CSV table of C-alpha atoms in Angstrom, one decimal:
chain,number,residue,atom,x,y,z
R,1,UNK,CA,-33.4,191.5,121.9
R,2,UNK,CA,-36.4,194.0,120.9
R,3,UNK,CA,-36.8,196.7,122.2
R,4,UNK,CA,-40.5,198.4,122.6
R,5,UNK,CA,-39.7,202.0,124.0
R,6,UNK,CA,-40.8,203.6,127.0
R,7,UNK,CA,-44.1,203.5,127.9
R,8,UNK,CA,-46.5,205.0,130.8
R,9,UNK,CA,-47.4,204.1,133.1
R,10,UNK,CA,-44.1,202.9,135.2
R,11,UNK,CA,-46.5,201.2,137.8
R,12,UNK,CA,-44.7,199.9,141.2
R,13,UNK,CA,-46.8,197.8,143.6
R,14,UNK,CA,-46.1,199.0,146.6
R,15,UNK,CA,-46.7,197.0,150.1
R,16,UNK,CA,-47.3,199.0,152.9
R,17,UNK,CA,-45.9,198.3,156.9
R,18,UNK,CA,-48.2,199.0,159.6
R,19,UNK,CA,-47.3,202.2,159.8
R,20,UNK,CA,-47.8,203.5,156.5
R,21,UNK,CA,-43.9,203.0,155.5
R,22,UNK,CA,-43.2,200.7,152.0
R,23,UNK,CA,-41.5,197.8,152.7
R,24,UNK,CA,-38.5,196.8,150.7
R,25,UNK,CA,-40.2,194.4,148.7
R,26,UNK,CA,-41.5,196.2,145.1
R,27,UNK,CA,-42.6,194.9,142.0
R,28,UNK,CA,-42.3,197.5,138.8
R,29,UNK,CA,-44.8,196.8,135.8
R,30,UNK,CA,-44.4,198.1,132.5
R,31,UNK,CA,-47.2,198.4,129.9
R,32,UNK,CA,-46.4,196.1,126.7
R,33,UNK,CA,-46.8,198.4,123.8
R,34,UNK,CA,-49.9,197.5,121.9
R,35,UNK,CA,-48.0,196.1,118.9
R,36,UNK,CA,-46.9,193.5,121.5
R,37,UNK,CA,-49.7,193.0,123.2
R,38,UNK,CA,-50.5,189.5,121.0
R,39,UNK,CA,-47.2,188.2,121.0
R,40,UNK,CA,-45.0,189.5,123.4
R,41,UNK,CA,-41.5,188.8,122.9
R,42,UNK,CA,-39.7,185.9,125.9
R,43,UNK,CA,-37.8,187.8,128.3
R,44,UNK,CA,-34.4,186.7,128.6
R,45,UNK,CA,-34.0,187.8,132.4
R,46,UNK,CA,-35.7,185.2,134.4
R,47,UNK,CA,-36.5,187.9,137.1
R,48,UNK,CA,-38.9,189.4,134.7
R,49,UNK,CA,-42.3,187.7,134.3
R,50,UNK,CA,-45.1,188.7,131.4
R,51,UNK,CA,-48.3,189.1,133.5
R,52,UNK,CA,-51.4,190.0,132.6
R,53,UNK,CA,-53.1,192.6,135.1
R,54,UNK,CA,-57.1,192.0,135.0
R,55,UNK,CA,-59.5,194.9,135.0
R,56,UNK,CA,-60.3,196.6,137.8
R,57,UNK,CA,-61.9,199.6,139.4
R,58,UNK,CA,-59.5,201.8,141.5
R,59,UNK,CA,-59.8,204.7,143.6
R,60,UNK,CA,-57.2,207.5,142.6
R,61,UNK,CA,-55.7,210.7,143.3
R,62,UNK,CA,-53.3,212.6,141.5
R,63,UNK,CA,-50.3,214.7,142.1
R,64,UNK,CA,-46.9,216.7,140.6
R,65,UNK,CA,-43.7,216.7,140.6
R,66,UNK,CA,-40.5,214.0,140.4
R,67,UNK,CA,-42.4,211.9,143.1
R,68,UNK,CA,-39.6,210.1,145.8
R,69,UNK,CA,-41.4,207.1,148.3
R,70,UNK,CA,-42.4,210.0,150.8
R,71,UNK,CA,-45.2,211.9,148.4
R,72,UNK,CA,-46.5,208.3,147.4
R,73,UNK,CA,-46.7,207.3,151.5
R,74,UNK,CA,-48.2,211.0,152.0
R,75,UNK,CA,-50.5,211.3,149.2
R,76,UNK,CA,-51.7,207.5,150.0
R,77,UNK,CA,-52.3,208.3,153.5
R,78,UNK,CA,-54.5,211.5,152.1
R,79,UNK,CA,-56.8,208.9,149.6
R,80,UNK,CA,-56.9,206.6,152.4
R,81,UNK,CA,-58.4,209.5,154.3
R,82,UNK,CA,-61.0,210.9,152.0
R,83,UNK,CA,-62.0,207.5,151.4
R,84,UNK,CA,-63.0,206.6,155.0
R,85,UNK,CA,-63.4,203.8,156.7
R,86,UNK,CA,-66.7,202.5,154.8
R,87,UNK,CA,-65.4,202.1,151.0
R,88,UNK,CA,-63.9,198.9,150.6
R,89,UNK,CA,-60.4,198.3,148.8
R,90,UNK,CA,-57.4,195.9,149.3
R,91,UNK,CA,-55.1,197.5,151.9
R,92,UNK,CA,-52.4,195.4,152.0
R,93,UNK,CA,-50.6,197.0,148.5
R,94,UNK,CA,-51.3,200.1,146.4
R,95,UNK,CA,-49.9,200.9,143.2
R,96,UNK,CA,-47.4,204.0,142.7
R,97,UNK,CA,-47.6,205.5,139.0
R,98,UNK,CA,-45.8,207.6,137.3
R,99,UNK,CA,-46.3,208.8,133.6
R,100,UNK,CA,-43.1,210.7,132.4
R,101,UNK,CA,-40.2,210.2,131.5
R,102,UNK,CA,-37.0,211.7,133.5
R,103,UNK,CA,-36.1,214.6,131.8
R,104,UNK,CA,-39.5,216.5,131.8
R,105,UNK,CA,-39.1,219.2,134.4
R,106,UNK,CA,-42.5,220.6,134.0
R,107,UNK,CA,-46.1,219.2,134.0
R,108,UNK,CA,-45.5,216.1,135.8
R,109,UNK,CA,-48.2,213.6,136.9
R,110,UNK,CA,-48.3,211.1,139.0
R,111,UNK,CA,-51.0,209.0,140.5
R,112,UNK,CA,-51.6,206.4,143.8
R,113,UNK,CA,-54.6,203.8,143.1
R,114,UNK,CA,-56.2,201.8,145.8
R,115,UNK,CA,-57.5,198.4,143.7
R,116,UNK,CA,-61.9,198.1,145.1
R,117,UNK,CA,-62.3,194.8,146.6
């Protein structure tokens, strides 16, 4: 029954198929504002879980635009590329970000981050 506004960023896990595609299965985290961060309030969906992401070090690259599921897959497969085969980093999921909200037509970022094993 709170709400806690938009915040950034709208992170998706995404899982990729052998060949690069995302498979259906998603998961969409959203930051909890800081004011929440030490109490945050019960979700009343039970689909929605409170987790709480552990640092880590990531590679990243960054692009604009509105980003669809194809610029995540491409720009993926370019970080994947520049990385090489000898840097370590789970490659069974990657995480899809994306900082703005909807109705900003300019200035866009968006980022892909490969989670260092």
């Amino acid at each position: 029954g709170l709400g806690m506004g938009m915040t950034a960023p709208v992170s998706i896990t995404a899982f990729p198929a052998e060949d690069g595609a995302l498979q259906q299965k998603v998961k969409v985290s959203l930051r909890i504002p800081s004011s929440f961060q030490a109490n945050p309030p019960c979700p009343s969906d039970e689909s929605i879980k409170i987790e709480e992401r552990q640092g880590m070090t990531i590679y990243s690259t960054q692009f604009g635009g509105y980003a669809k599921e194809v610029d995540y897959v491409n720009y993926a497969a370019k970080l994947k590329s520049a990385l090489g085969s000898e840097v370590a980093y789970h490659k069974d999921f990657y995480f899809c970000n994306g900082y703005d909200p909807p109705m900003k037509p300019y200035g866009r970022r968006n980022e892909v981050w490969f989670v260092k094993e």
